[in-house]
Amino acid sequence: MEAPAPGAGDGRSGSDGPGTRIEDGIERARGGDARALARLVSLVENGNAQLRPVMKALAPLTGRARVVGLTGAPGVGKSTVTGALVRAYRDRGLRVGVLAVDPTSPFSGGALLGDRVRMQDHATDTGVFIRSMASRGHLGGLSAATPQALRVLDAAGFDVVLIETVGVGQAEVEVASLADTTLVLVAPGMGDSIQAAKAGILEVADIYVVNKADRPGVQETVRDLRTMIAMAQRGENDWKPPIVTTTAMTGEGVDELTRRLDAHGAWLDSCGERDRRRRERAREEIAAIALAELRRRLGALPGDDRLGELAGRVAAGQLDPYTAADELIAGIRSAS
Ligand SMILES: Nc1nc2c(ncn2[C@@H]2O[C@H](COP(=O)(O)OP(=O)(O)OP(=O)(O)O)[C@@H](O)[C@H]2O)c(=O)[nH]1
Ligand SMILES: [Mg+2]
């Protein structure tokens, strides 16, 4: 078989089937071909027909990347810390992927440009891949494609994947469900944000980062966090989230942060918590896909409108809704 020309791809015709093309794209992405990688991420993001065969091919290659989530209020410095971590991991010779979720949030409308500027020193480095994921309308929510994009980067051989998302409401819980380690960022003088986020961040933070340590009020913020941490119910062998202060703009405190990340990674491995978190992540992924598929099949049953017909009988009092639901589900089973 002929070797594919660089950049050739989706439109290519020939004797090699889609399977070969997929394997080919994955192989090139693993070899550091940024365009092949970008194409794979786009493919999972758009959820086109190749999504399933691609995910199938990727599955045996996944499970190696360490996943670090960064969340916190708008403007606390998530992107700046992310950039500093990218630099630190690159210095160790590791390949780093970045998924910045929720650039469409009204808070960060302008930040995306800023992110590009801050991260542009990594732009020509094939050991770094940065991608902004649209949030598809869920304010602060992770896009449905993020777990799949994470799989692509993992399979492509990235050692570390950093996921940045704005911490509004559910987002920090969602990022934590994807990550092995979750960083919750706060900044001094943003006491309100600690207050507001309290309920959510207490459970999800593995490491607290007080960024903008060059600003006044750092000690007060650290003290507030300490009080919160002390109040949390925790077993003797549980991880106690440390507090790291950083000035991401200058890189101060970033060494300490990477040490804490290493320590948390070691803890995850020592007690089986990494596996537990990953199983939990897989559960949520499977359930979400299954529910979406179920919904799709409910709306696309072959033949006539089964749901409409059942609805008519329920509305007319001829059938109870539970029996109707059973019939509907039975119909899906026999149709699939
Ligand atoms: N003084 C100071 N400013 C910082 C520091 N880190 C980041 N900043 C500034 O804070 C602003 C916001 O930083 P970002 O990294 O974009 O914050 P973010 O949390 O990613 O923001 P969103 O994505 O919009 O939520 C920028 O102007 C940064 O230059 C720091 O350590 N000290
Ligand atoms: Mg940002």
CSV table of C-alpha atoms and ligand atoms in Angstrom, one decimal:
chain,number,residue,atom,x,y,z
A,1,MET,CA,0.0,0.0,0.0
A,2,GLU,CA,1.1,3.5,-0.8
A,3,ALA,CA,2.3,5.7,2.0
A,4,PRO,CA,-0.1,8.5,2.6
A,5,ALA,CA,1.0,12.0,1.6
A,6,PRO,CA,1.3,14.3,4.6
A,7,GLY,CA,-1.9,16.2,5.0
A,8,ALA,CA,-3.9,13.8,2.9
A,9,GLY,CA,-6.9,12.4,4.6
A,10,ASP,CA,-10.6,12.5,4.8
A,11,GLY,CA,-11.3,13.0,1.1
A,12,ARG,CA,-8.8,10.4,0.0
A,13,SER,CA,-10.2,7.6,-2.1
A,14,GLY,CA,-8.6,4.2,-2.7
A,15,SER,CA,-8.5,0.7,-1.5
A,16,ASP,CA,-7.9,1.4,2.1
A,17,GLY,CA,-11.0,1.5,4.1
A,18,PRO,CA,-12.0,4.0,6.9
A,19,GLY,CA,-10.4,1.7,9.4
A,20,THR,CA,-7.0,2.1,7.8
A,21,ARG,CA,-7.4,5.8,7.6
A,22,ILE,CA,-8.3,6.0,11.3
A,23,GLU,CA,-5.4,3.9,12.3
A,24,ASP,CA,-3.2,6.0,10.1
A,25,GLY,CA,-4.4,9.3,11.7
A,26,ILE,CA,-4.0,7.9,15.2
A,27,GLU,CA,-0.5,6.7,14.4
A,28,ARG,CA,0.5,10.1,13.1
A,29,ALA,CA,-1.0,11.9,16.1
A,30,ARG,CA,1.0,9.6,18.4
A,31,GLY,CA,4.1,10.5,16.4
A,32,GLY,CA,3.6,14.2,17.2
A,33,ASP,CA,1.8,15.3,14.0
A,34,ALA,CA,-0.2,18.3,15.3
A,35,ARG,CA,-2.5,18.4,12.3
A,36,ALA,CA,-3.5,14.8,12.6
A,37,LEU,CA,-4.2,15.3,16.3
A,38,ALA,CA,-6.2,18.5,15.7
A,39,ARG,CA,-8.3,16.5,13.1
A,40,LEU,CA,-9.0,13.8,15.6
A,41,VAL,CA,-10.1,16.3,18.3
A,42,SER,CA,-12.3,18.0,15.8
A,43,LEU,CA,-13.8,14.7,14.8
A,44,VAL,CA,-14.8,13.9,18.4
A,45,GLU,CA,-16.0,17.4,18.9
A,46,ASN,CA,-18.3,17.3,15.9
A,47,GLY,CA,-19.5,13.8,16.8
A,48,ASN,CA,-19.5,12.7,13.1
A,49,ALA,CA,-19.9,9.2,11.8
A,50,GLN,CA,-16.3,8.3,12.5
A,51,LEU,CA,-16.6,9.0,16.2
A,52,ARG,CA,-17.4,5.4,17.1
A,53,PRO,CA,-14.6,3.6,15.2
A,54,VAL,CA,-12.2,6.2,16.4
A,55,MET,CA,-13.1,5.8,20.0
A,56,LYS,CA,-12.8,2.0,19.6
A,57,ALA,CA,-9.4,2.3,18.1
A,58,LEU,CA,-8.2,4.7,20.8
A,59,ALA,CA,-9.5,2.7,23.8
A,60,PRO,CA,-6.5,0.3,24.2
A,61,LEU,CA,-4.2,3.3,24.0
A,62,THR,CA,-5.7,5.3,26.9
A,63,GLY,CA,-5.1,5.3,30.6
A,64,ARG,CA,-1.6,6.7,30.8
A,65,ALA,CA,-2.1,10.5,30.9
A,66,ARG,CA,-2.3,12.3,34.2
A,67,VAL,CA,-5.3,14.6,34.2
A,68,VAL,CA,-5.2,17.8,36.1
A,69,GLY,CA,-8.3,20.1,36.3
A,70,LEU,CA,-8.0,23.8,37.1
A,71,THR,CA,-11.1,25.6,38.2
A,72,GLY,CA,-11.9,28.9,39.9
A,73,ALA,CA,-13.8,32.2,39.5
A,74,PRO,CA,-13.4,34.2,36.3
A,75,GLY,CA,-10.0,36.0,36.2
A,76,VAL,CA,-8.3,34.3,39.1
A,77,GLY,CA,-5.5,33.3,36.8
A,78,LYS,CA,-6.4,29.8,35.6
A,79,SER,CA,-4.9,30.3,32.1
A,80,THR,CA,-1.7,32.0,33.5
A,81,VAL,CA,-1.2,29.1,36.0
A,82,THR,CA,-1.9,26.6,33.2
A,83,GLY,CA,0.8,28.3,31.0
A,84,ALA,CA,3.2,28.2,33.9
A,85,LEU,CA,2.5,24.4,34.5
A,86,VAL,CA,2.9,23.7,30.8
A,87,ARG,CA,6.4,25.3,31.0
A,88,ALA,CA,7.3,23.4,34.1
A,89,TYR,CA,6.2,20.0,32.6
A,90,ARG,CA,8.0,20.8,29.3
A,91,ASP,CA,11.2,21.5,31.3
A,92,ARG,CA,10.8,17.9,32.5
A,93,GLY,CA,10.5,16.7,28.9
A,94,LEU,CA,6.9,15.7,29.3
A,95,ARG,CA,4.3,16.2,26.6
A,96,VAL,CA,1.4,18.4,27.8
A,97,GLY,CA,-2.1,18.8,26.4
A,98,VAL,CA,-4.4,21.6,27.4
A,99,LEU,CA,-8.2,21.7,27.0
A,100,ALA,CA,-9.7,25.1,27.8
A,101,VAL,CA,-13.4,24.6,28.3
A,102,ASP,CA,-16.0,27.3,28.1
A,103,PRO,CA,-14.4,30.1,26.1
A,104,THR,CA,-17.9,31.2,25.2
A,105,SER,CA,-18.8,32.1,28.8
A,106,PRO,CA,-19.6,35.8,29.0
A,107,PHE,CA,-16.9,36.2,31.7
A,108,SER,CA,-14.1,35.1,29.5
A,109,GLY,CA,-15.2,36.4,26.1
A,110,GLY,CA,-12.0,38.4,25.9
A,111,ALA,CA,-9.8,35.9,27.7
A,112,LEU,CA,-9.5,33.5,24.9
A,113,LEU,CA,-7.4,35.9,23.0
A,114,GLY,CA,-5.4,36.5,26.2
A,115,ASP,CA,-4.9,32.7,26.5
A,116,ARG,CA,-3.5,32.6,23.1
A,117,VAL,CA,-1.1,35.4,23.8
A,118,ARG,CA,0.0,33.8,27.1
A,119,MET,CA,0.5,30.4,25.6
A,120,GLN,CA,1.9,31.5,22.3
A,121,ASP,CA,5.5,30.7,23.4
A,122,HIS,CA,4.3,27.0,23.2
A,123,ALA,CA,2.7,27.4,19.8
A,124,THR,CA,5.6,25.9,17.8
A,125,ASP,CA,6.3,23.2,20.3
A,126,THR,CA,5.0,19.8,19.2
A,127,GLY,CA,5.1,18.6,22.8
A,128,VAL,CA,2.3,21.0,23.6
A,129,PHE,CA,-1.3,20.9,22.3
A,130,ILE,CA,-3.8,23.5,23.2
A,131,ARG,CA,-7.4,23.4,22.3
A,132,SER,CA,-10.4,25.5,23.4
A,133,MET,CA,-13.6,23.6,23.6
A,134,ALA,CA,-17.0,25.3,23.1
A,135,SER,CA,-19.3,24.8,26.0
A,136,ARG,CA,-22.4,24.4,23.8
A,137,GLY,CA,-24.6,26.7,25.9
A,138,HIS,CA,-24.2,25.2,29.3
A,139,LEU,CA,-22.9,28.1,31.2
A,140,GLY,CA,-19.8,26.9,33.0
A,141,GLY,CA,-20.5,23.3,32.0
A,142,LEU,CA,-18.0,21.1,30.3
A,143,SER,CA,-18.9,20.3,26.8
A,144,ALA,CA,-20.0,16.7,26.1
A,145,ALA,CA,-17.0,16.4,23.9
A,146,THR,CA,-14.4,17.1,26.5
A,147,PRO,CA,-14.1,13.6,27.9
A,148,GLN,CA,-13.6,12.3,24.4
A,149,ALA,CA,-11.1,15.0,23.5
A,150,LEU,CA,-9.3,14.0,26.7
A,151,ARG,CA,-9.2,10.4,25.4
A,152,VAL,CA,-7.7,11.5,22.2
A,153,LEU,CA,-4.9,13.4,23.9
A,154,ASP,CA,-4.3,10.5,26.3
A,155,ALA,CA,-4.1,8.0,23.4
A,156,ALA,CA,-1.9,10.4,21.4
A,157,GLY,CA,0.7,10.0,24.2
A,158,PHE,CA,0.4,13.2,26.2
A,159,ASP,CA,1.8,12.6,29.7
A,160,VAL,CA,-0.2,15.4,31.3
A,161,VAL,CA,-3.5,16.9,30.3
A,162,LEU,CA,-4.6,20.1,31.9
A,163,ILE,CA,-8.3,21.0,31.8
A,164,GLU,CA,-9.2,24.6,32.5
A,165,THR,CA,-12.8,25.6,33.2
A,166,VAL,CA,-14.4,28.6,34.8
A,167,GLY,CA,-15.8,27.7,38.2
A,168,VAL,CA,-19.4,28.8,38.1
A,169,GLY,CA,-21.9,26.5,39.7
A,170,GLN,CA,-21.6,22.9,38.4
A,171,ALA,CA,-18.4,23.4,36.5
A,172,GLU,CA,-16.0,22.6,39.3
A,173,VAL,CA,-17.8,19.4,40.1
A,174,GLU,CA,-17.7,18.4,36.4
A,175,VAL,CA,-14.1,19.2,36.0
A,176,ALA,CA,-13.3,17.2,39.1
A,177,SER,CA,-15.2,14.2,37.7
A,178,LEU,CA,-12.8,14.3,34.7
A,179,ALA,CA,-9.5,14.9,36.5
A,180,ASP,CA,-7.3,12.8,38.6
A,181,THR,CA,-6.3,15.9,40.5
A,182,THR,CA,-8.3,19.1,40.8
A,183,LEU,CA,-6.8,22.5,41.5
A,184,VAL,CA,-9.2,25.1,42.9
A,185,LEU,CA,-7.8,28.6,42.4
A,186,VAL,CA,-8.7,31.6,44.4
A,187,ALA,CA,-7.2,35.1,44.5
A,188,PRO,CA,-6.7,37.5,47.5
A,189,GLY,CA,-9.5,40.0,47.9
A,190,MET,CA,-11.9,37.6,46.3
A,191,GLY,CA,-13.4,36.6,49.6
A,192,ASP,CA,-16.8,36.5,48.0
A,193,SER,CA,-15.8,34.0,45.5
A,194,ILE,CA,-14.6,31.7,48.3
A,195,GLN,CA,-17.9,32.2,50.0
A,196,ALA,CA,-19.9,31.6,46.8
A,197,ALA,CA,-17.9,28.5,45.8
A,198,LYS,CA,-17.6,27.1,49.3
A,199,ALA,CA,-20.2,24.3,49.0
A,200,GLY,CA,-18.8,23.1,45.7
A,201,ILE,CA,-15.1,23.5,46.1
A,202,LEU,CA,-14.8,21.9,49.6
A,203,GLU,CA,-15.5,18.5,48.1
A,204,VAL,CA,-13.6,18.8,44.9
A,205,ALA,CA,-10.3,20.5,45.6
A,206,ASP,CA,-7.3,18.3,46.0
A,207,ILE,CA,-5.0,21.3,46.1
A,208,TYR,CA,-5.9,25.0,46.7
A,209,VAL,CA,-4.0,27.6,44.8
A,210,VAL,CA,-4.0,31.1,46.1
A,211,ASN,CA,-2.8,32.9,43.0
A,212,LYS,CA,-1.9,36.6,42.6
A,213,ALA,CA,0.2,36.3,45.8
A,214,ASP,CA,1.8,39.6,44.8
A,215,ARG,CA,-1.5,41.2,45.8
A,216,PRO,CA,-2.4,42.3,49.4
A,217,GLY,CA,-4.6,40.0,51.5
A,218,VAL,CA,-2.9,36.7,50.7
A,219,GLN,CA,-2.6,35.7,54.4
A,220,GLU,CA,-6.3,36.3,55.1
A,221,THR,CA,-7.3,34.2,52.1
A,222,VAL,CA,-5.0,31.4,53.2
A,223,ARG,CA,-6.4,31.6,56.7
A,224,ASP,CA,-10.0,31.4,55.4
A,225,LEU,CA,-9.1,28.4,53.4
A,226,ARG,CA,-7.4,26.7,56.3
A,227,THR,CA,-10.5,27.2,58.4
A,228,MET,CA,-12.6,25.7,55.7
A,229,ILE,CA,-10.3,22.7,55.3
A,230,ALA,CA,-10.2,22.1,59.1
A,231,MET,CA,-14.0,22.0,59.2
A,232,ALA,CA,-14.3,19.3,56.6
A,233,GLN,CA,-15.0,15.8,57.7
A,234,ARG,CA,-12.0,13.7,56.8
A,235,GLY,CA,-10.7,10.2,57.7
A,236,GLU,CA,-7.2,9.7,59.0
A,237,ASN,CA,-5.9,8.4,55.7
A,238,ASP,CA,-7.7,10.8,53.5
A,239,TRP,CA,-5.9,13.4,51.5
A,240,LYS,CA,-5.7,16.7,53.2
A,241,PRO,CA,-5.7,19.4,50.5
A,242,PRO,CA,-2.7,21.7,50.8
A,243,ILE,CA,-2.7,25.4,50.0
A,244,VAL,CA,-0.1,26.7,47.6
A,245,THR,CA,0.4,30.4,47.0
A,246,THR,CA,1.6,31.4,43.5
A,247,THR,CA,2.3,34.4,41.5
A,248,ALA,CA,1.7,32.8,38.1
A,249,MET,CA,2.7,35.9,36.2
A,250,THR,CA,6.3,35.6,37.5
A,251,GLY,CA,6.3,31.8,38.0
A,252,GLU,CA,6.7,32.1,41.8
A,253,GLY,CA,5.4,29.2,43.7
A,254,VAL,CA,5.0,27.0,40.6
A,255,ASP,CA,7.8,24.7,41.6
A,256,GLU,CA,6.0,24.1,44.9
A,257,LEU,CA,2.7,23.5,43.0
A,258,THR,CA,4.3,20.8,40.8
A,259,ARG,CA,5.7,19.2,43.9
A,260,ARG,CA,2.3,19.1,45.5
A,261,LEU,CA,0.9,17.7,42.2
A,262,ASP,CA,3.5,15.0,42.3
A,263,ALA,CA,2.6,14.2,45.9
A,264,HIS,CA,-1.0,14.0,45.1
A,265,GLY,CA,-0.3,11.7,42.1
A,266,ALA,CA,1.8,9.4,44.4
A,267,TRP,CA,-1.1,9.3,46.9
A,268,LEU,CA,-3.6,8.5,44.2
A,269,ASP,CA,-1.5,5.5,43.2
A,270,SER,CA,-0.7,4.4,46.7
A,271,CYS,CA,-4.2,3.9,47.8
A,272,GLY,CA,-6.0,2.9,44.6
A,273,GLU,CA,-7.8,6.2,44.4
A,274,ARG,CA,-6.7,6.9,40.9
A,275,ASP,CA,-8.4,3.7,39.7
A,276,ARG,CA,-11.4,4.5,41.7
A,277,ARG,CA,-11.7,8.0,40.2
A,278,ARG,CA,-11.2,6.7,36.7
A,279,ARG,CA,-13.9,4.1,37.1
A,280,GLU,CA,-16.2,6.8,38.4
A,281,ARG,CA,-15.3,8.9,35.3
A,282,ALA,CA,-16.0,5.9,33.0
A,283,ARG,CA,-19.4,5.3,34.7
A,284,GLU,CA,-20.5,8.9,34.1
A,285,GLU,CA,-19.3,8.7,30.5
A,286,ILE,CA,-21.1,5.5,29.8
A,287,ALA,CA,-24.3,6.6,31.4
A,288,ALA,CA,-24.3,10.0,29.6
A,289,ILE,CA,-23.7,8.3,26.2
A,290,ALA,CA,-26.3,5.6,26.9
A,291,LEU,CA,-28.9,8.2,28.0
A,292,ALA,CA,-28.3,10.3,24.9
A,293,GLU,CA,-28.6,7.2,22.7
A,294,LEU,CA,-31.8,6.2,24.4
A,295,ARG,CA,-33.2,9.6,23.9
A,296,ARG,CA,-32.2,9.5,20.2
A,297,ARG,CA,-33.8,6.1,19.7
A,298,LEU,CA,-37.0,7.2,21.5
A,299,GLY,CA,-37.3,10.0,19.0
A,300,ALA,CA,-36.4,7.8,16.0
A,301,LEU,CA,-38.3,4.6,16.4
A,302,PRO,CA,-38.9,2.9,13.0
A,303,GLY,CA,-42.4,3.0,11.6
A,304,ASP,CA,-45.1,5.2,13.0
A,305,ASP,CA,-44.9,7.6,16.0
A,306,ARG,CA,-45.0,5.0,18.8
A,307,LEU,CA,-44.6,7.7,21.5
A,308,GLY,CA,-47.4,9.8,20.0
A,309,GLU,CA,-49.7,6.9,19.9
A,310,LEU,CA,-49.0,5.9,23.5
A,311,ALA,CA,-49.4,9.6,24.5
A,312,GLY,CA,-52.9,9.6,22.9
A,313,ARG,CA,-53.9,6.5,24.9
A,314,VAL,CA,-52.6,7.9,28.2
A,315,ALA,CA,-54.2,11.3,27.6
A,316,ALA,CA,-57.5,9.5,26.9
A,317,GLY,CA,-57.3,7.5,30.1
A,318,GLN,CA,-57.0,4.2,28.2
A,319,LEU,CA,-53.5,3.5,29.5
A,320,ASP,CA,-51.4,4.4,32.6
A,321,PRO,CA,-48.1,6.2,31.9
A,322,TYR,CA,-46.0,3.4,33.6
A,323,THR,CA,-47.4,0.8,31.3
A,324,ALA,CA,-46.9,3.1,28.4
A,325,ALA,CA,-43.3,3.7,29.3
A,326,ASP,CA,-42.7,-0.1,29.6
A,327,GLU,CA,-44.2,-0.5,26.1
A,328,LEU,CA,-42.0,2.2,24.7
A,329,ILE,CA,-38.9,0.7,26.2
A,330,ALA,CA,-39.8,-2.8,24.9
A,331,GLY,CA,-40.3,-1.2,21.5
A,332,ILE,CA,-36.7,0.2,21.6
A,333,ARG,CA,-35.3,-3.2,22.6
A,334,SER,CA,-36.9,-5.0,19.7
A,335,ALA,CA,-36.1,-2.3,17.2
A,336,SER,CA,-32.4,-2.0,18.0
B,1,LIG,N1,-1.0,40.5,39.8
B,1,LIG,C1,-1.2,39.3,39.2
B,1,LIG,N2,-2.0,39.2,38.1
B,1,LIG,C2,-2.1,37.9,37.6
B,1,LIG,C3,-1.5,36.8,38.1
B,1,LIG,N3,-1.8,35.7,37.4
B,1,LIG,C4,-2.6,36.2,36.4
B,1,LIG,N4,-2.8,37.5,36.5
B,1,LIG,C5,-3.6,38.4,35.7
B,1,LIG,O1,-5.0,38.2,35.9
B,1,LIG,C6,-5.7,38.3,34.7
B,1,LIG,C7,-6.6,37.1,34.5
B,1,LIG,O2,-5.7,36.0,34.3
B,1,LIG,P1,-6.1,34.7,33.5
B,1,LIG,O3,-5.0,33.7,33.6
B,1,LIG,O4,-6.7,35.0,32.2
B,1,LIG,O5,-7.4,34.2,34.4
B,1,LIG,P2,-8.4,33.1,34.1
B,1,LIG,O6,-8.8,32.6,35.5
B,1,LIG,O7,-7.9,32.2,33.1
B,1,LIG,O8,-9.6,34.0,33.5
B,1,LIG,P3,-10.9,33.4,32.8
B,1,LIG,O9,-10.5,32.3,31.9
B,1,LIG,O10,-11.4,34.6,32.1
B,1,LIG,O11,-11.9,33.0,33.9
B,1,LIG,C8,-4.7,38.6,33.6
B,1,LIG,O12,-4.6,40.0,33.4
B,1,LIG,C9,-3.4,38.1,34.2
B,1,LIG,O13,-2.3,38.7,33.7
B,1,LIG,C10,-0.6,37.0,39.3
B,1,LIG,O14,0.0,36.0,39.8
B,1,LIG,N5,-0.5,38.2,39.8
B,2,MG,MG,-8.7,31.5,31.2
